[in-house]
XYZ file of C-alpha atoms in Angstrom:
275
model
C 0.000 0.000 0.000
C 1.350 3.409 -0.959
C 2.262 5.685 1.915
C 0.274 8.897 2.286
C 2.289 12.025 2.989
C 0.495 14.605 5.113
C 1.824 18.104 5.706
C 0.866 19.609 9.066
C 1.335 23.382 9.102
C 1.718 25.047 12.484
C 3.101 21.758 13.780
C 4.234 23.400 17.024
C 0.832 24.972 17.646
C -2.025 23.871 19.868
C -3.825 21.759 17.256
C -0.978 21.076 14.798
C 1.117 19.356 17.465
C -1.808 17.197 18.502
C -2.680 16.257 14.911
C 0.949 15.253 14.260
C 0.989 13.102 17.413
C -2.104 11.244 16.240
C -0.849 10.747 12.695
C 2.413 9.274 14.002
C 0.419 6.275 15.234
C -1.133 5.573 11.822
C 0.486 3.003 9.517
C 1.290 4.036 5.955
C 1.227 7.744 6.868
C 4.315 9.886 6.546
C 4.155 13.229 8.366
C 5.841 16.381 7.174
C 6.015 19.098 9.802
C 5.593 22.692 8.688
C 7.232 25.351 10.837
C 10.095 27.808 10.576
C 12.536 25.556 12.431
C 11.787 22.142 10.962
C 14.006 20.149 8.607
C 12.249 21.676 5.609
C 11.438 25.179 6.901
C 8.049 26.735 6.207
C 7.148 30.375 6.733
C 3.887 32.051 5.716
C 5.797 35.292 5.224
C 8.347 33.656 2.892
C 6.525 32.150 -0.124
C 9.871 30.891 -1.418
C 9.672 28.197 1.309
C 6.349 26.818 0.095
C 7.280 24.833 -3.022
C 9.825 22.497 -1.433
C 7.643 21.544 1.510
C 4.756 20.666 -0.835
C 6.740 18.166 -2.914
C 5.067 14.717 -2.948
C 2.458 15.780 -0.367
C -1.007 14.184 -0.588
C -2.899 16.186 2.048
C -2.369 19.384 4.031
C -3.681 20.613 7.367
C -3.626 24.420 7.347
C -3.465 26.530 10.470
C -2.700 30.168 9.776
C -0.888 32.330 12.298
C -1.847 34.521 13.967
C -5.430 34.262 12.661
C -7.368 34.086 9.406
C -8.919 37.454 10.296
C -5.689 39.404 9.710
C -5.563 41.358 6.429
C -2.702 39.306 4.908
C -4.408 35.957 5.412
C -6.589 35.811 2.279
C -3.658 36.661 -0.015
C -1.463 33.965 1.555
C -4.210 31.322 1.577
C -5.032 32.071 -2.077
C -1.443 31.665 -3.257
C -0.606 28.702 -1.032
C -3.690 26.621 -1.856
C -3.335 27.284 -5.570
C 0.300 26.157 -5.407
C -0.613 23.116 -3.297
C -3.157 21.842 -5.810
C -0.791 22.533 -8.694
C 1.847 20.496 -6.808
C -0.473 17.479 -6.569
C -2.090 17.889 -3.150
C -5.372 15.974 -3.150
C -6.957 17.262 0.059
C -6.798 20.411 2.203
C -8.185 20.722 5.727
C -8.513 24.298 6.990
C -8.780 25.303 10.641
C -11.117 28.279 10.670
C -12.661 30.541 13.286
C -16.310 30.209 14.185
C -18.236 33.394 13.501
C -15.358 35.193 11.754
C -16.465 36.744 8.454
C -12.869 37.282 7.353
C -12.084 33.635 8.021
C -15.023 32.638 5.844
C -13.396 34.498 2.944
C -10.431 32.163 3.359
C -12.763 29.173 3.544
C -14.204 30.068 0.130
C -10.693 30.370 -1.295
C -9.881 26.848 -0.094
C -13.121 25.492 -1.550
C -12.301 27.118 -4.886
C -8.687 25.945 -5.114
C -8.587 22.535 -3.408
C -9.397 19.249 -5.158
C -11.000 18.078 -1.927
C -11.512 20.051 1.272
C -12.881 20.028 4.790
C -13.468 23.181 6.839
C -13.125 22.900 10.615
C -14.519 25.958 12.399
C -13.627 26.123 16.067
C -14.797 28.116 19.055
C -12.328 29.555 21.591
C -9.902 26.875 22.769
C -9.818 25.574 26.330
C -6.051 25.606 25.953
C -5.988 29.402 25.691
C -5.963 29.233 29.505
C -2.996 26.858 29.707
C -0.949 27.178 26.523
C -1.638 30.690 25.287
C -2.428 34.302 26.167
C -4.566 33.687 29.270
C -1.932 31.568 31.063
C 0.065 34.462 32.549
C -3.005 36.168 34.094
C -4.127 32.815 35.539
C -0.686 32.352 37.096
C -0.797 35.932 38.427
C -4.075 35.118 40.159
C -6.120 37.870 38.511
C -7.721 37.662 35.091
C -9.124 40.945 33.779
C -11.088 40.692 30.517
C -13.801 42.492 28.561
C -17.070 40.895 27.439
C -17.529 39.311 30.851
C -21.181 38.620 29.984
C -20.400 36.761 26.754
C -21.269 33.054 26.655
C -18.754 30.893 24.797
C -18.841 27.115 24.110
C -15.115 26.575 24.763
C -13.718 23.674 22.720
C -10.831 21.378 23.595
C -7.817 21.246 21.270
C -7.747 17.452 21.574
C -11.277 17.263 20.164
C -10.302 19.554 17.286
C -7.239 17.410 16.550
C -9.330 14.229 16.447
C -11.786 15.774 13.977
C -8.930 17.060 11.799
C -7.196 13.670 11.867
C -10.409 11.896 10.875
C -10.908 14.397 8.043
C -7.370 13.874 6.753
C -7.692 10.077 6.730
C -11.286 9.448 5.638
C -12.740 10.789 2.384
C -16.277 10.728 3.812
C -15.448 14.106 5.351
C -14.625 15.686 1.991
C -16.757 18.734 1.232
C -17.940 19.093 4.836
C -17.900 22.177 7.055
C -17.837 21.315 10.750
C -18.557 23.812 13.535
C -16.919 22.531 16.692
C -18.044 23.584 20.157
C -17.823 22.291 23.667
C -20.938 20.771 25.285
C -22.028 23.887 27.248
C -21.813 27.667 27.349
C -19.675 29.487 29.913
C -18.699 33.068 30.599
C -15.013 33.843 31.053
C -15.651 34.309 34.760
C -17.229 30.864 35.024
C -14.279 29.349 33.168
C -11.814 31.021 35.543
C -13.818 29.780 38.547
C -13.578 26.221 37.224
C -9.801 26.586 36.864
C -9.569 27.989 40.407
C -11.487 25.010 41.798
C -9.467 22.456 39.810
C -6.115 23.996 40.721
C -7.004 24.768 44.334
C -5.982 28.388 43.875
C -7.621 31.728 44.524
C -7.998 33.350 41.095
C -9.927 36.606 40.790
C -11.844 37.643 37.710
C -12.342 41.311 36.877
C -14.592 42.572 34.099
C -13.267 45.455 31.999
C -14.531 47.549 29.140
C -12.818 46.797 25.840
C -11.162 50.233 25.918
C -9.785 49.558 29.394
C -8.460 46.190 28.297
C -6.745 47.599 25.203
C -5.234 50.341 27.375
C -3.904 47.705 29.774
C -2.315 45.757 26.918
C -0.574 48.907 25.726
C 0.703 49.565 29.240
C 2.287 46.122 29.125
C 3.799 47.046 25.718
C 1.996 44.278 23.859
C 2.722 44.532 20.089
C 0.129 46.517 18.139
C -0.636 43.713 15.669
C -1.530 41.462 18.596
C -3.664 44.231 20.115
C -5.481 44.604 16.781
C -6.315 40.907 16.761
C -7.467 40.846 20.373
C -9.648 43.898 19.753
C -11.169 42.211 16.691
C -11.926 38.984 18.543
C -13.504 40.645 21.560
C -15.367 43.304 19.581
C -16.566 41.233 16.619
C -16.629 37.558 17.576
C -17.727 37.763 21.231
C -20.914 39.668 20.474
C -23.206 36.716 21.061
C -23.044 35.251 17.548
C -21.296 32.113 18.859
C -23.424 31.599 21.962
C -24.803 28.282 20.763
C -23.769 24.645 20.811
C -23.462 22.236 17.889
C -23.392 18.422 17.753
C -20.650 18.197 15.114
C -18.151 16.586 17.531
C -20.657 13.783 18.088
C -21.366 13.577 14.359
C -17.691 13.036 13.512
C -16.318 11.230 16.567
C -19.385 9.400 17.871
C -18.976 10.847 21.372
C -19.649 14.056 23.233
C -17.175 16.913 23.254
C -14.918 17.238 26.300
C -16.445 19.430 28.991
C -14.478 22.421 30.293
C -14.455 21.002 33.820
C -12.807 17.805 32.547
C -10.191 19.907 30.768
C -9.572 21.945 33.931
C -9.167 18.842 36.123
C -6.835 17.121 33.634
C -4.749 20.248 33.119
C -4.451 20.954 36.830
C -2.739 17.581 37.316
C 0.083 18.663 34.986
C 1.055 21.461 37.377
C 0.929 24.143 34.674
C -1.186 26.399 36.936
C 0.993 25.919 40.024
C 2.889 28.963 41.315
């Protein structure tokens, strides 16, 4: 049986790393890791790195950093997916953002250029509290955020990775758009309370206006491009449009999505929230 070569872009990221770990256990699958520091380097900002990494690749999992909402994303996705198909790639799986109009522009580009495609739209990740921008505030014991009233169906990165892996390996997922959510809605304050209980720590949540939050980020000298993205996500995406739950995890995996409390308990045992 011919080996299948799968390129995983963002292979050091929250979902890319997990997808690569799962594919490593599959016979007749060769994994090619796509990041700046891998054996064959890949960089979204350096199109000259794209051709070599696409040689003899059958399928690609695309994660775009920092987010498909940024202005440069559509141009890069257009050129990369066109080149991928021209190079012989048979299937493209795109990680997209739920409720992001700009991301949906990129989805349409993938649908237009790919021979076969699957779109995986995800809600906010559980792992944002343990592997990303909310970790430092959690460790500091005070999390100050805007949109404190917003309800979000936080999704686990392991669930996303399992759906992506299934989509890469099984053609029955071709042409499907999946919206992935956790099994219930929580506010950010409720999520922080669950982490406090699981970790046995006193963590305070403080609601801010978006202007206050952006001002705080600038005080901490956060880069402006990051501030732009955070402002977009809190202003545009957390306006209630995603305050609903889907059953797509069950549809693909035949089980319920991981609950946030299960994530919090599992993560607490790793010691990541210890200070």
